[in-house]
Short mmCIF file of C-alpha atoms in Angstrom, two decimals:
data_model
loop_
_atom_site.label_atom_id
_atom_site.label_comp_id
_atom_site.label_asym_id
_atom_site.label_seq_id
_atom_site.Cartn_x
_atom_site.Cartn_y
_atom_site.Cartn_z
CA MET A 133 -12.66 -30.06 -7.47
CA LYS A 134 -9.51 -29.41 -5.68
CA THR A 135 -6.60 -31.90 -5.76
CA ALA A 136 -4.39 -33.10 -2.93
CA ALA A 137 -1.24 -35.17 -3.18
CA ILE A 138 -0.22 -37.14 -0.16
CA VAL A 139 3.48 -38.36 -0.09
CA HIS A 140 3.59 -41.71 1.74
CA TYR A 141 5.81 -44.72 2.42
CA VAL A 142 5.52 -47.45 5.00
CA GLY A 143 7.04 -46.33 8.26
CA ALA A 144 6.97 -42.64 7.43
CA THR A 145 5.04 -42.17 10.70
CA ALA A 146 4.04 -44.40 13.53
CA LYS A 147 0.67 -46.05 12.71
CA SER A 148 1.65 -45.34 9.12
CA ARG A 149 -1.27 -46.84 7.15
CA ARG A 150 -3.88 -45.90 9.79
CA VAL A 151 -2.77 -42.31 9.67
CA VAL A 152 -2.66 -42.13 5.85
CA ALA A 153 -6.10 -43.83 5.53
CA SER A 154 -7.64 -41.36 7.98
CA LEU A 155 -6.05 -38.48 6.24
CA CYS A 156 -7.53 -39.67 2.87
CA ALA A 157 -10.91 -40.00 4.43
CA ASP A 158 -10.79 -36.47 5.87
CA LEU A 159 -9.62 -35.05 2.57
CA ARG A 160 -12.40 -36.76 0.71
CA ASP A 161 -14.88 -35.23 3.18
CA GLN A 162 -13.38 -31.82 2.47
CA GLY A 163 -14.03 -32.28 -1.26
CA TYR A 164 -10.53 -33.23 -2.43
CA ALA A 165 -9.58 -35.58 -5.27
CA THR A 166 -6.80 -37.41 -3.51
CA HIS A 167 -3.66 -38.82 -5.02
CA LEU A 168 -1.34 -41.12 -2.84
CA ILE A 169 2.28 -41.02 -3.96
CA ASP A 170 4.14 -44.04 -2.60
CA ILE A 171 7.84 -43.25 -2.61
CA GLY A 172 8.79 -46.58 -1.09
CA GLU A 173 10.96 -47.27 -4.19
CA PHE A 174 13.47 -44.80 -2.81
CA THR A 175 13.77 -46.51 0.50
CA THR A 176 17.27 -47.18 1.83
CA ILE A 177 16.12 -49.35 4.80
CA SER A 178 12.85 -51.14 4.24
CA GLN A 179 10.33 -50.96 7.03
CA GLN A 180 7.97 -53.42 5.38
CA SER A 181 6.67 -56.41 7.36
CA PRO A 182 8.47 -59.83 7.48
CA PRO A 183 7.66 -62.25 4.58
CA SER A 184 4.27 -63.83 4.70
CA TRP A 185 5.60 -67.40 5.08
CA LEU A 186 7.46 -66.52 8.19
CA LEU A 187 4.44 -64.71 9.62
CA TRP A 188 2.36 -67.77 8.98
CA LEU A 189 4.89 -69.87 10.83
CA ILE A 190 4.59 -67.74 13.99
CA GLY A 191 0.81 -67.48 13.71
CA HIS A 192 0.39 -63.98 12.23
CA LYS A 193 -0.76 -62.35 9.07
CA ILE A 194 -0.74 -59.05 7.23
CA HIS A 195 -4.15 -58.35 5.65
CA THR A 196 -2.57 -57.18 2.34
CA GLU A 197 -5.88 -57.02 0.52
CA HIS A 198 -7.39 -54.42 2.97
CA TRP A 199 -5.00 -51.54 2.21
CA PRO A 200 -5.93 -51.23 -1.54
CA ARG A 201 -9.60 -51.93 -0.71
CA VAL A 202 -9.62 -48.97 1.79
CA LEU A 203 -7.97 -46.61 -0.73
CA GLN A 204 -10.36 -47.69 -3.53
CA SER A 205 -13.34 -47.04 -1.20
CA LEU A 206 -12.03 -43.62 -0.56
CA GLY A 207 -11.52 -42.85 -4.28
CA VAL A 208 -7.74 -42.46 -3.89
CA THR A 209 -5.50 -42.62 -7.02
CA GLN A 210 -2.21 -44.32 -6.27
CA HIS A 211 1.18 -43.55 -7.81
CA PHE A 212 4.27 -45.59 -7.63
CA PRO A 213 7.23 -43.53 -8.94
CA GLY A 214 10.69 -45.06 -9.14
CA ASN A 215 10.78 -47.60 -11.97
CA GLN A 216 11.72 -45.08 -14.62
CA THR A 217 14.28 -42.29 -15.07
CA TYR A 218 13.23 -38.75 -14.32
CA PRO A 219 14.82 -35.50 -15.39
CA VAL A 220 17.33 -34.31 -12.98
CA VAL A 221 16.15 -31.32 -10.90
CA ASP A 222 18.58 -28.46 -10.17
CA ILE A 223 18.82 -27.45 -6.55
CA THR A 224 20.21 -24.37 -4.90
CA ALA A 225 22.98 -24.35 -2.35
CA GLU A 226 20.42 -23.72 0.39
CA GLU A 227 18.29 -26.66 -0.75
CA GLU A 228 21.49 -28.85 -0.83
CA THR A 229 22.22 -27.83 2.78
CA VAL A 230 18.59 -28.57 3.85
CA LEU A 231 18.80 -32.06 2.33
CA ALA A 232 22.28 -32.75 3.80
CA THR A 233 20.94 -31.76 7.26
CA ALA A 234 18.04 -34.11 6.87
CA VAL A 235 20.41 -36.95 6.04
CA GLU A 236 22.55 -36.27 9.14
CA SER A 237 19.32 -36.17 11.31
CA GLU A 238 18.37 -39.55 9.90
CA LEU A 239 21.69 -41.03 10.62
CA LEU A 240 21.76 -39.79 14.20
CA THR A 241 18.35 -41.41 14.79
CA TYR A 242 19.35 -44.65 13.10
CA PHE A 243 22.64 -45.10 15.02
CA ARG A 244 21.05 -43.69 18.28
CA ARG A 245 24.05 -41.35 18.96
CA GLU A 246 24.70 -37.77 19.86
CA HIS A 247 27.23 -37.37 17.01
CA LEU A 248 28.77 -39.05 14.12
CA LYS A 249 32.39 -37.97 14.50
CA ARG A 250 33.66 -41.57 14.35
CA SER A 251 32.45 -42.35 10.97
CA SER A 252 32.47 -46.07 10.23
CA ALA A 253 32.30 -47.64 6.72
CA TRP A 254 28.57 -48.35 7.26
CA ILE A 255 27.86 -44.78 8.29
CA ARG A 256 29.58 -43.56 5.11
CA GLU A 257 27.78 -46.05 2.93
CA LEU A 258 24.39 -45.27 4.44
CA ARG A 259 25.04 -41.50 4.14
CA LYS A 260 25.74 -42.01 0.43
CA LEU A 261 22.66 -44.20 -0.05
CA LEU A 262 20.36 -41.74 1.69
CA TRP A 263 21.67 -38.83 -0.36
CA SER A 264 21.30 -40.77 -3.55
CA ASN A 265 17.72 -41.87 -2.81
CA ALA A 266 16.79 -38.38 -1.65
CA ARG A 267 17.93 -36.81 -4.91
CA GLN A 268 16.17 -39.50 -7.03
CA CYS A 269 13.04 -38.99 -4.85
CA LEU A 270 13.19 -35.26 -5.55
CA ASN A 271 13.47 -35.78 -9.33
CA ALA A 272 10.50 -38.21 -9.27
CA LEU A 273 8.21 -36.02 -7.13
CA VAL A 274 8.91 -32.87 -9.25
CA SER A 275 7.65 -34.86 -12.30
CA VAL A 276 4.68 -36.43 -10.48
CA PHE A 277 3.59 -33.09 -8.97
CA SER A 278 3.93 -31.46 -12.41
CA GLU A 279 1.68 -34.11 -13.87
CA ILE A 280 -0.98 -34.05 -11.09
CA GLN A 281 -0.97 -30.31 -10.63
CA PRO A 282 -2.12 -30.55 -6.91
CA ASP A 283 -3.61 -27.65 -5.01
CA LEU A 284 -2.03 -29.11 -1.83
CA VAL A 285 0.82 -31.47 -0.92
CA LEU A 286 0.78 -33.33 2.36
CA ILE A 287 4.21 -34.52 3.61
CA PRO A 288 4.88 -36.87 6.58
CA ASN A 289 6.78 -34.95 9.33
CA GLY A 290 9.20 -33.22 7.01
CA ARG A 291 12.41 -34.08 8.95
CA THR A 292 14.12 -37.05 7.14
CA SER A 293 15.79 -37.05 3.74
CA ARG A 294 12.95 -38.25 1.52
CA GLN A 295 10.39 -36.07 3.37
CA ARG A 296 12.71 -33.07 2.88
CA SER A 297 12.94 -33.98 -0.76
CA ALA A 298 9.14 -33.87 -1.00
CA ARG A 299 9.11 -30.40 0.67
CA VAL A 300 11.78 -29.04 -1.78
CA ALA A 301 9.82 -30.47 -4.70
CA ALA A 302 6.57 -28.81 -3.66
CA GLU A 303 8.36 -25.52 -2.81
CA GLN A 304 9.99 -25.47 -6.25
CA LEU A 305 6.59 -25.74 -7.90
CA ASN A 306 4.94 -23.22 -5.46
CA VAL A 307 2.43 -25.78 -4.17
CA PRO A 308 1.04 -25.13 -0.63
CA ILE A 309 2.33 -27.72 1.89
CA GLU A 310 0.77 -29.31 4.96
CA PHE A 311 2.45 -31.91 7.26
CA TYR A 312 1.03 -34.91 8.89
CA GLU A 313 2.31 -37.14 11.68
CA ASN A 314 1.20 -39.59 14.34
CA GLY A 315 -0.67 -37.71 17.05
CA ARG A 316 1.40 -35.90 19.63
CA ALA A 317 -1.31 -34.74 22.07
CA ARG A 318 -4.08 -37.24 21.90
CA PRO A 319 -4.09 -41.03 21.81
CA GLU A 320 -5.50 -42.52 18.55
CA SER A 321 -5.12 -39.39 16.52
CA TYR A 322 -2.94 -37.77 13.91
CA TYR A 323 -1.49 -34.27 13.55
CA ARG A 324 -2.18 -32.15 10.35
CA GLY A 325 -1.00 -28.62 10.03
CA THR A 326 1.01 -26.13 8.05
CA THR A 327 4.01 -26.24 10.37
CA GLN A 328 6.69 -28.96 10.34
CA PRO A 329 6.30 -30.61 13.75
CA HIS A 330 9.92 -29.87 14.95
CA ASP A 331 9.91 -26.17 13.77
CA ARG A 332 10.07 -24.78 17.30
CA ILE A 333 10.11 -21.09 16.21
CA THR A 334 7.21 -21.11 13.70
CA SER A 335 5.01 -23.44 15.84
CA GLN A 336 5.32 -21.16 18.88
CA ALA A 337 4.61 -18.11 16.77
CA GLU A 338 1.37 -19.78 15.71
CA VAL A 339 0.03 -20.25 19.19
CA ALA A 340 -1.51 -16.78 19.70
CA GLY A 341 -3.40 -17.06 16.38
CA PHE A 342 -4.83 -20.46 17.29
CA MET A 343 -6.00 -19.15 20.59
CA GLU A 344 -7.91 -16.03 19.26
CA ASP A 345 -11.33 -17.65 19.39
CA ILE A 346 -10.69 -20.12 22.22
CA SER A 347 -11.66 -19.08 25.77
CA ALA A 348 -9.37 -19.31 28.80
CA LYS A 349 -11.75 -21.90 30.09
CA GLN A 350 -11.50 -24.11 27.03
CA VAL A 351 -7.72 -23.72 27.03
CA HIS A 352 -7.53 -24.82 30.62
CA ALA A 353 -9.86 -27.83 29.93
CA LEU A 354 -7.75 -28.90 26.89
CA ALA A 355 -4.47 -28.59 28.95
CA SER A 356 -5.96 -30.52 31.87
CA GLU A 357 -7.19 -33.24 29.56
CA TRP A 358 -3.77 -33.63 28.05
CA LEU A 359 -1.92 -33.73 31.36
CA ASP A 360 -4.43 -36.18 32.90
CA THR A 361 -3.87 -38.52 29.99
CA ARG A 362 -0.11 -38.24 30.12
CA MET A 363 -0.16 -39.11 33.80
CA SER A 364 -2.41 -42.12 33.45
CA SER A 365 -0.74 -45.48 33.41
CA GLY A 366 0.08 -46.71 29.86
CA SER A 367 -1.43 -43.71 28.20
CA GLY A 368 -1.34 -43.47 24.42
CA THR A 369 0.82 -40.32 24.67
CA ASN A 370 3.34 -41.37 27.31
CA SER A 371 4.39 -44.96 26.86
CA PHE A 372 6.67 -44.83 29.90
CA SER A 373 4.03 -44.19 32.53
CA SER A 374 2.97 -47.85 32.59
CA GLN A 375 6.41 -48.74 34.06
CA TRP A 376 6.04 -46.42 37.06
CA GLU A 377 4.64 -46.90 40.54
CA ASP A 378 1.17 -45.91 41.49
CA GLN A 379 1.37 -42.40 42.90
CA SER A 380 -0.02 -43.59 46.27
CA LEU A 381 3.19 -45.71 46.80
CA ILE A 382 5.54 -42.76 46.78
CA LYS A 383 6.93 -41.94 50.26
CA PRO A 384 6.32 -38.46 51.84
CA THR A 385 8.93 -35.86 50.92
CA PRO A 386 11.39 -35.03 53.73
CA ALA A 387 11.56 -31.50 55.01
CA GLY A 388 13.62 -28.86 53.15
CA GLU A 389 13.70 -27.72 49.48
CA THR A 390 14.22 -30.19 46.67
CA ALA A 391 15.49 -29.71 43.14
CA VAL A 392 14.76 -32.43 40.59
CA PHE A 393 16.76 -32.75 37.41
CA PHE A 394 15.37 -34.65 34.38
CA THR A 395 17.69 -35.78 31.62
CA SER A 396 16.62 -35.86 27.97
CA SER A 397 17.02 -38.38 25.26
CA ALA A 398 16.40 -36.74 21.91
CA ASP A 399 19.74 -36.80 20.11
CA GLU A 400 18.14 -36.35 16.64
CA PHE A 401 17.39 -32.69 17.63
CA LEU A 402 21.06 -32.04 17.15
CA ALA A 403 20.71 -32.14 13.38
CA PHE A 404 17.64 -29.87 13.25
CA GLY A 405 19.50 -26.74 12.42
CA PRO A 406 20.44 -23.40 14.21
CA MET A 407 16.95 -22.95 15.87
CA TRP A 408 17.82 -25.88 18.13
CA GLN A 409 21.51 -25.17 18.71
CA ILE A 410 21.29 -22.13 21.02
CA ASP A 411 23.21 -23.30 24.04
CA SER A 412 26.97 -23.59 24.69
CA TRP A 413 26.98 -26.77 26.85
CA GLN A 414 29.14 -29.80 25.97
CA SER A 415 26.44 -31.92 27.40
CA GLN A 416 23.37 -31.65 29.57
CA PHE A 417 25.33 -32.98 32.50
CA GLN A 418 27.87 -30.10 32.40
CA ALA A 419 24.86 -27.71 32.84
CA PHE A 420 23.37 -29.85 35.62
CA ASP A 421 26.71 -29.88 37.43
CA GLU A 422 26.90 -26.16 37.61
CA VAL A 423 23.34 -25.80 38.73
CA MET A 424 23.80 -28.39 41.41
CA SER A 425 26.78 -26.55 42.78
CA VAL A 426 24.75 -23.49 43.33
CA PHE A 427 21.92 -25.33 44.96
CA GLU A 428 24.31 -27.17 47.27
CA GLU A 429 25.32 -23.85 48.77
CA SER A 430 21.67 -23.50 50.07
CA ASP A 431 21.42 -27.15 51.21
CA ILE A 432 18.90 -27.88 48.64
CA ARG A 433 18.25 -31.57 48.21
CA LEU A 434 19.34 -32.91 44.71
CA ILE A 435 17.44 -35.65 42.72
CA LEU A 436 18.32 -36.87 39.16
CA ARG A 437 15.76 -38.70 37.05
CA VAL A 438 17.33 -40.53 34.12
CA HIS A 439 15.12 -40.57 30.99
CA PRO A 440 13.57 -44.05 30.51
CA ASN A 441 14.45 -43.95 26.80
CA LEU A 442 18.16 -44.37 27.64
CA THR A 443 17.42 -48.06 27.29
CA GLN A 444 16.77 -47.57 23.63
CA LYS A 445 20.16 -46.05 22.85
CA SER A 446 23.37 -47.49 21.43
CA ARG A 447 25.70 -49.24 23.92
CA ARG A 448 28.19 -46.51 23.29
CA TYR A 449 25.83 -43.71 23.87
CA PHE A 450 24.59 -45.58 26.96
CA ARG A 451 27.96 -46.12 28.51
CA ALA A 452 28.92 -42.45 27.88
CA ALA A 453 25.75 -41.34 29.69
CA VAL A 454 26.28 -43.65 32.58
CA GLU A 455 29.89 -42.52 33.06
CA GLU A 456 28.78 -38.89 33.08
CA ILE A 457 25.98 -39.62 35.65
CA GLU A 458 28.32 -41.44 37.88
CA SER A 459 30.87 -38.62 37.71
CA LEU A 460 28.11 -36.23 38.57
CA LYS A 461 27.26 -38.39 41.63
CA ASN A 462 30.91 -38.39 42.60
CA ARG A 463 31.04 -34.60 42.50
CA HIS A 464 27.70 -34.26 44.44
CA PRO A 465 27.63 -37.16 46.85
CA GLN A 466 24.21 -36.21 48.24
CA LEU A 467 22.64 -36.56 44.73
CA ALA A 468 19.90 -39.29 44.58
CA VAL A 469 19.77 -40.96 41.15
CA HIS A 470 16.71 -42.66 39.81
CA TRP A 471 17.98 -44.64 36.82
CA HIS A 472 16.23 -45.18 33.52
CA THR A 473 14.85 -48.54 34.75
CA SER A 474 13.49 -47.11 38.04
CA SER A 475 9.78 -47.51 38.61
CA VAL A 476 9.67 -44.18 40.58
CA ASN A 477 6.90 -42.03 39.13
CA SER A 478 8.33 -38.95 37.42
CA TYR A 479 5.18 -36.97 38.07
CA ASP A 480 5.56 -37.53 41.83
CA LEU A 481 9.14 -36.25 41.65
CA VAL A 482 7.67 -33.14 40.10
CA ARG A 483 5.16 -32.74 42.81
CA GLN A 484 7.97 -33.08 45.41
CA ALA A 485 10.14 -30.45 43.61
CA ASP A 486 10.59 -26.78 44.58
CA TYR A 487 12.91 -26.55 41.45
CA VAL A 488 12.64 -28.44 38.20
CA VAL A 489 15.72 -28.47 35.94
CA ALA A 490 15.40 -30.16 32.52
CA GLU A 491 17.34 -30.22 29.30
CA ARG A 492 14.40 -30.18 26.85
CA SER A 493 12.20 -33.07 28.00
CA THR A 494 8.41 -32.79 27.85
CA ILE A 495 8.35 -33.15 31.65
CA GLY A 496 9.48 -29.49 31.73
CA LEU A 497 6.22 -28.53 29.91
CA GLU A 498 4.25 -30.78 32.37
CA ALA A 499 5.93 -29.30 35.39
CA SER A 500 5.11 -25.76 34.18
CA LEU A 501 1.45 -26.82 33.84
CA MET A 502 1.65 -28.12 37.39
CA GLY A 503 2.82 -24.61 38.52
CA LYS A 504 6.44 -25.54 39.18
CA PRO A 505 9.37 -23.20 38.40
CA VAL A 506 11.27 -24.81 35.48
CA TRP A 507 14.74 -24.06 34.06
CA ILE A 508 15.83 -25.59 30.80
CA THR A 509 19.37 -25.94 29.47
CA GLN A 510 18.71 -26.34 25.79
CA ALA A 511 16.10 -25.24 23.17
CA ALA A 512 12.67 -26.80 23.70
CA GLN A 513 9.52 -26.96 21.59
CA TRP A 514 7.61 -24.66 24.00
CA ASP A 515 10.37 -22.51 25.51
CA LEU A 516 9.10 -19.20 24.14
CA VAL A 517 5.50 -19.71 25.18
CA ALA A 518 5.65 -21.46 28.55
CA ASP A 519 6.77 -19.56 31.71
CA VAL A 520 10.12 -21.10 31.94
CA ARG A 521 13.69 -19.89 32.36
CA GLN A 522 16.66 -20.70 30.04
CA LEU A 523 20.16 -21.59 31.24
CA LEU A 524 22.11 -21.74 28.01
CA ALA A 525 25.70 -20.94 29.24
CA SER A 526 27.71 -20.83 32.42
CA SER A 527 27.15 -17.05 32.67
CA ASP A 528 23.40 -17.70 33.08
CA ILE A 529 23.87 -19.69 36.20
CA THR A 530 23.85 -17.46 39.30
CA ARG A 531 22.07 -17.68 42.61
CA GLY A 532 19.73 -14.89 41.51
CA ALA A 533 18.88 -16.69 38.25
CA LEU A 534 17.91 -19.76 40.30
CA GLU A 535 15.47 -18.05 42.59
CA THR A 536 11.92 -19.30 42.20
CA TRP A 537 8.95 -17.31 41.07
CA ASP A 538 5.21 -17.32 40.95
CA VAL A 539 4.73 -19.49 37.86
CA ASP A 540 1.94 -18.66 35.46
CA PRO A 541 0.83 -21.83 33.80
CA ALA A 542 -1.23 -20.07 31.14
CA GLY A 543 1.57 -20.14 28.62
CA ALA A 544 2.08 -23.84 28.88
CA GLN A 545 -1.72 -24.31 28.75
CA ARG A 546 -1.95 -22.38 25.49
CA PHE A 547 0.87 -24.40 23.94
CA VAL A 548 -0.74 -27.70 24.86
CA ALA A 549 -4.16 -26.48 23.63
CA TYR A 550 -2.48 -25.54 20.35
CA TRP A 551 -1.22 -29.06 20.08
CA MET A 552 -4.60 -30.58 21.00
CA LEU A 553 -6.48 -28.44 18.44
CA GLN A 554 -4.48 -29.80 15.59
CA GLU A 555 -5.21 -33.47 16.27
CA HIS A 556 -7.68 -35.52 14.10
CA PRO A 557 -9.11 -38.90 15.21
CA LEU A 558 -7.92 -41.98 13.51
CA ARG A 559 -10.67 -43.69 11.60
CA PHE A 560 -9.13 -47.20 11.20
CA SER A 561 -7.98 -49.70 13.84
CA TRP A 562 -4.77 -51.73 13.71
CA GLN A 563 -6.78 -54.95 13.53
CA GLU A 564 -7.87 -54.01 9.99
CA PHE A 565 -4.33 -54.29 8.70
CA ALA A 566 -2.70 -57.08 10.66
CA THR A 567 -3.18 -59.66 13.39
CA TRP A 568 -0.88 -57.69 15.68
CA ASN A 569 -0.23 -54.02 16.48
CA LEU A 570 2.44 -53.02 13.97
CA ASP A 571 3.58 -50.23 16.46
CA ALA A 572 4.06 -52.59 19.38
CA PRO A 573 5.19 -55.94 17.95
CA PRO A 574 5.82 -58.94 20.26
CA THR A 575 9.31 -60.26 20.58
CA LEU A 576 9.04 -62.95 17.95
CA LEU A 577 7.89 -60.39 15.34
CA ARG A 578 10.76 -58.11 16.31
CA ALA A 579 13.19 -60.91 15.52
CA ALA A 580 11.31 -61.74 12.30
CA ASN A 581 12.32 -58.27 11.03
CA LEU A 582 15.77 -59.77 10.35
CA PHE A 583 14.18 -61.51 7.43
CA VAL A 584 13.02 -58.24 5.74
CA LYS A 585 14.85 -57.69 2.55
CA ASN A 586 17.63 -55.26 3.64
CA PRO A 587 21.44 -54.79 3.45
CA TRP A 588 23.27 -57.36 5.62
CA ARG A 589 24.78 -54.47 7.60
CA HIS A 590 21.41 -53.28 8.49
CA ARG A 591 20.41 -56.80 9.68
CA LEU A 592 23.46 -56.90 11.92
CA HIS A 593 22.64 -53.33 13.16
CA LEU A 594 19.09 -54.53 13.96
CA ALA A 595 20.41 -57.53 15.91
CA LYS A 596 22.85 -55.28 17.76
CA THR A 597 20.12 -52.74 18.51
CA GLN A 598 18.00 -55.43 20.22
CA LEU A 599 21.06 -56.73 22.11
CA ASP A 600 21.87 -53.26 23.23
CA ARG A 601 18.42 -52.64 24.56
CA TRP A 602 18.55 -55.79 26.52
CA SER A 603 22.02 -54.98 27.87
CA ASN A 604 20.84 -51.45 28.84
CA SER A 605 17.94 -52.70 30.73
CA LEU A 606 19.88 -55.09 33.01
CA PRO A 607 20.30 -54.19 36.72
CA GLY A 608 23.70 -52.74 37.47
CA ARG A 609 23.92 -51.18 33.93
#
């Protein structure tokens, strides 16, 4: 019998326990003896639930007995490394760089910033803790993998420091690796594949192979299903659509051509390495400014849609973005801005558009599926497959480069179908593990997270995060 080792910790993915339990069930059905390695001992910031007494006070409960029961029913062997000293594993300079990059990516996500140039004491302390835990995790996993001798190691996502440690450990022992993650393309699903989800080069190179036995009709149906789901209000794959107006409420488009610009909010991509750092812009707004200047020469109407996720960012990031947007508006007085809190439906803006300009937002892929000419100003997950144009430097922006073309949506369709084909249905509901949806907690439970055992600096950070989100969502910014 083949053996699979799943690396896991609470919070490694969205729908964490549901994803892992489903993965265990699928591996069992494939004939694997499954080992679940819980690396929670090497956690820097705990993502466990609030204490049971506090949950009881606010009328909720974690079904703590259900998780081990599910694993036992699936024949899973659990491992909890961390309470002993493991031999130190030597790493190469390249592996050290990989782990350091993962730490920086994790810090960018945690602090919700574009950069960490102003390094506070908490940033420096957290960097040190993340690095120490990543190295200890690596030591432990090499020992555990050596004991289990797995035929396959499955790692959540592969981006953050402990996840990267798991990958380095498996690679050092020459064990095949697969990645798992919360579903990207279908609601109530999870991803499982051989490519790290944010590896834009390898993932796009795989598309042709995945499509070999899939007919054009099937590809079109998969892409249409994905887009229809994304556009439906409150879909499981686009959480922002529930905040938008019904499409029938959008006013008719005035005569003349329209260019719609969509901002992005994915600052953690900055720490993903050279494959994501292919442009020369100081910010997305510098690129938008230069493109707008060319469009204005032809009296093309300009619209800017600010990404709704701006609400989630730090106050410093938020203020800097608002300042750049207002500066953009001053330089281009005719520019219509739909802010992050606007209920305007982004898909209706795409329908109105003759030109779509995006940084790297998924709306660019969706617009290409809708047959719209799309220009992107940074690396995107789908930029080598979809029929889009890149504007990566000032020299790329000319009137000729901004001429429209007959868009072939087939490339975007193939990429979406590639995503869809790698999704597996979740077998467990959130109600089995708690009395509330762990991925969409009500306000009281968000506040209760302050009582989870964590460094006091993190608790202050958590409180500040909630205050920032509230401030960012206020009218008048």
